[in-house]
Tab-separated table of C-alpha atoms in Angstrom:
chain	number	residue	atom	x	y	z
A	1	ILE	CA	17.707	-2.216	-22.830
A	2	ASN	CA	16.348	-5.768	-22.967
A	3	LEU	CA	19.709	-7.121	-21.835
A	4	THR	CA	19.713	-4.657	-18.921
A	5	LEU	CA	16.176	-5.651	-17.950
A	6	HIS	CA	17.107	-9.331	-18.142
A	7	LYS	CA	20.104	-8.760	-15.875
A	8	LEU	CA	17.959	-6.740	-13.476
A	9	ASP	CA	15.347	-9.512	-13.386
A	10	GLU	CA	18.093	-12.047	-12.599
A	11	PHE	CA	19.442	-9.759	-9.893
A	12	LEU	CA	16.012	-9.242	-8.297
A	13	GLU	CA	15.352	-12.999	-8.257
A	14	GLY	CA	18.769	-13.914	-6.856
A	15	GLU	CA	20.170	-14.319	-3.386
A	16	ALA	CA	22.379	-11.256	-3.793
A	17	PHE	CA	19.297	-9.048	-3.925
A	18	ASP	CA	17.781	-10.692	-0.842
A	19	GLU	CA	21.003	-10.191	1.103
A	20	MET	CA	21.332	-6.611	-0.075
A	21	ILE	CA	17.779	-5.678	0.970
A	22	GLU	CA	18.106	-7.349	4.357
A	23	SER	CA	21.427	-5.669	5.136
A	24	LEU	CA	20.517	-2.140	4.070
A	25	THR	CA	18.938	0.281	6.489
A	26	LEU	CA	16.432	2.826	5.213
A	27	GLN	CA	19.168	5.457	5.089
A	28	ALA	CA	21.488	3.157	3.148
A	29	GLN	CA	18.641	2.337	0.752
A	30	GLU	CA	18.117	6.046	0.104
A	31	GLU	CA	21.829	6.609	-0.517
A	32	SER	CA	22.053	3.676	-2.907
A	33	LEU	CA	18.938	4.870	-4.790
A	34	ASN	CA	20.717	8.139	-5.527
A	35	ASN	CA	23.480	6.203	-7.281
A	36	LEU	CA	21.241	3.930	-9.370
A	37	LYS	CA	22.112	3.884	-13.023
A	38	TRP	CA	19.693	1.174	-14.124
A	39	TYR	CA	16.099	1.198	-15.194
A	40	MET	CA	13.295	0.435	-12.742
A	41	ASN	CA	9.679	0.015	-13.780
A	42	ILE	CA	6.457	-0.311	-11.783
A	43	SER	CA	6.379	-4.105	-11.941
A	44	LEU	CA	9.982	-4.608	-10.828
A	45	ALA	CA	9.581	-2.171	-7.949
A	46	ILE	CA	6.347	-3.821	-6.789
A	47	ASN	CA	7.959	-7.264	-6.930
A	48	ALA	CA	10.950	-6.061	-4.907
A	49	GLY	CA	8.682	-4.261	-2.418
A	50	SER	CA	6.470	-7.320	-2.086
A	51	LYS	CA	9.534	-9.431	-1.389
A	52	ILE	CA	10.638	-7.059	1.384
A	53	LEU	CA	7.159	-7.184	2.962
A	54	ARG	CA	6.969	-10.978	2.653
A	55	ASN	CA	10.385	-11.256	4.359
A	56	ASN	CA	8.925	-9.167	7.198
A	57	PHE	CA	5.902	-11.478	7.519
A	58	ILE	CA	3.346	-9.100	6.001
A	59	SER	CA	0.569	-11.415	4.804
A	60	ASN	CA	-0.817	-9.468	1.826
A	61	SER	CA	2.558	-8.352	0.557
A	62	GLN	CA	1.708	-8.160	-3.166
A	63	LEU	CA	-1.561	-6.290	-2.646
A	64	ASP	CA	0.037	-3.939	-0.122
A	65	ALA	CA	2.928	-3.175	-2.490
A	66	GLU	CA	0.474	-2.433	-5.314
A	67	ILE	CA	-1.602	-0.101	-3.116
A	68	LEU	CA	1.506	1.724	-1.922
A	69	MET	CA	2.745	2.115	-5.491
A	70	ALA	CA	-0.647	3.522	-6.509
A	71	LYS	CA	-0.271	6.121	-3.756
A	72	ILE	CA	3.217	7.110	-4.902
A	73	ILE	CA	2.374	7.558	-8.583
A	74	ASN	CA	-1.096	8.946	-7.809
A	75	LYS	CA	-2.927	6.350	-9.912
A	76	ASP	CA	-5.306	3.501	-9.144
A	77	ARG	CA	-4.429	-0.210	-9.076
A	78	ASN	CA	-5.964	-0.729	-12.517
A	79	TYR	CA	-3.438	1.707	-13.971
A	80	ILE	CA	-0.612	-0.179	-12.283
A	81	LEU	CA	-1.736	-3.522	-13.669
A	82	LEU	CA	-2.162	-2.119	-17.186
A	83	ASN	CA	1.061	-0.078	-17.176
A	84	ALA	CA	3.423	-2.333	-15.252
A	85	ASN	CA	6.333	-1.624	-17.611
A	86	ASN	CA	6.195	2.150	-17.181
A	87	PRO	CA	9.429	3.529	-15.720
A	88	LEU	CA	9.747	5.103	-12.299
A	89	ASN	CA	11.987	8.030	-11.522
A	90	LYS	CA	14.376	7.957	-8.563
A	91	ASN	CA	12.123	10.118	-6.412
A	92	GLU	CA	9.109	7.825	-6.951
A	93	LEU	CA	11.254	4.788	-6.211
A	94	LYS	CA	12.681	6.365	-3.066
A	95	ASN	CA	9.230	7.342	-1.787
A	96	PHE	CA	7.873	3.879	-2.609
A	97	TYR	CA	10.611	2.185	-0.583
A	98	ARG	CA	9.962	4.578	2.308
A	99	LEU	CA	6.342	3.381	2.394
A	100	ILE	CA	7.485	-0.246	2.056
A	101	GLN	CA	9.787	0.294	5.038
A	102	GLN	CA	6.923	1.794	7.066
A	103	ARG	CA	4.641	-1.112	6.129
A	104	SER	CA	7.316	-3.669	6.987
A	105	LEU	CA	7.389	-2.121	10.475
A	106	GLY	CA	3.690	-2.983	10.825
A	107	ASN	CA	2.089	0.376	10.027
A	108	PRO	CA	-1.347	-0.215	8.466
A	109	VAL	CA	-1.718	0.507	4.754
A	110	ALA	CA	-4.730	2.722	5.462
A	111	TYR	CA	-2.559	5.058	7.559
A	112	LEU	CA	0.174	5.089	4.915
A	113	VAL	CA	-2.210	6.048	2.102
A	114	ASN	CA	-4.580	8.057	4.352
A	115	LYS	CA	-7.730	6.367	3.109
A	116	LYS	CA	-10.017	3.430	3.757
A	117	TYR	CA	-13.176	2.326	1.989
A	118	PHE	CA	-16.328	1.662	3.998
A	119	TRP	CA	-19.661	0.804	2.347
A	120	ASP	CA	-18.582	2.006	-1.101
A	121	SER	CA	-17.341	5.342	0.259
A	122	GLU	CA	-13.783	6.495	0.741
A	123	PHE	CA	-12.823	7.948	4.132
A	124	TYR	CA	-9.758	9.943	5.105
A	125	VAL	CA	-7.890	8.325	7.994
A	126	THR	CA	-4.791	9.261	9.959
A	127	GLY	CA	-2.934	7.834	12.901
A	128	ASN	CA	-5.334	9.849	15.072
A	129	THR	CA	-8.439	7.956	13.898
A	130	LEU	CA	-9.565	4.371	14.032
A	131	ILE	CA	-9.560	2.508	10.729
A	132	PRO	CA	-13.038	1.367	9.613
A	133	ARG	CA	-13.150	-2.433	9.677
A	134	PRO	CA	-15.200	-4.885	7.618
A	135	ASP	CA	-16.911	-6.260	10.717
A	136	THR	CA	-18.161	-2.736	11.484
A	137	GLU	CA	-19.991	-2.839	8.155
A	138	LEU	CA	-21.872	-5.895	9.461
A	139	VAL	CA	-22.836	-4.018	12.634
A	140	VAL	CA	-24.218	-1.131	10.553
A	141	GLU	CA	-26.037	-3.531	8.225
A	142	ASN	CA	-27.698	-5.319	11.144
A	143	ALA	CA	-28.613	-2.028	12.827
A	144	LEU	CA	-30.296	-0.890	9.619
A	145	LYS	CA	-32.246	-4.154	9.373
A	146	PHE	CA	-33.287	-3.891	13.008
A	147	THR	CA	-34.522	-0.320	12.646
A	148	LYS	CA	-35.996	-0.679	9.145
A	149	GLN	CA	-39.637	-0.365	10.237
A	150	LYS	CA	-39.070	2.570	12.570
A	151	LYS	CA	-39.772	6.033	11.185
A	152	LYS	CA	-37.412	7.854	13.511
A	153	ILE	CA	-34.305	6.608	15.241
A	154	ASN	CA	-31.657	8.318	17.313
A	155	ILE	CA	-28.068	7.202	16.901
A	156	LEU	CA	-25.138	8.392	18.955
A	157	ASP	CA	-21.706	7.712	17.466
A	158	ILE	CA	-19.123	8.456	20.151
A	159	GLY	CA	-15.459	7.852	19.607
A	160	ILE	CA	-12.360	8.882	17.737
A	161	GLY	CA	-13.054	6.995	14.540
A	162	SER	CA	-13.408	8.311	11.036
A	163	GLY	CA	-17.129	9.025	11.456
A	164	CYS	CA	-18.088	6.416	8.868
A	165	ILE	CA	-20.622	4.632	11.107
A	166	LEU	CA	-22.739	7.726	11.491
A	167	LEU	CA	-22.542	8.595	7.805
């Protein structure tokens, strides 16, 4: 097994892997995943996914790959970091690479995992809602400071967002 892992590591770090990933379409990737006879763990998959994202100019490629993996195996990032050598089955690997493909096309991670954190709360988001942004947190914080001494305020939150500003 160690020899197989060593060979896989060499393969993933080599030019052959880069050329293979660049030349395969999503459909070809799925077909080749069905024929895999080697072992793939969380760490190796994240590294390969990160490499695909980096090659597609995604700036936070490692973080994005970790978040997408967490979605696929239904665990948090802490689990991933502590269990990086755990194996993945073909279905998990296939679904992970589907999300990597979507991300490499520019789809936001929040839409791919259907969640975004805003002020220590998790919100469900879809392609039909706006993603809460960090600068919106500053707007809310300043509005709260501005209205701190008032006993009653009226706020109207109009839009197609996630509703996090009002909450």
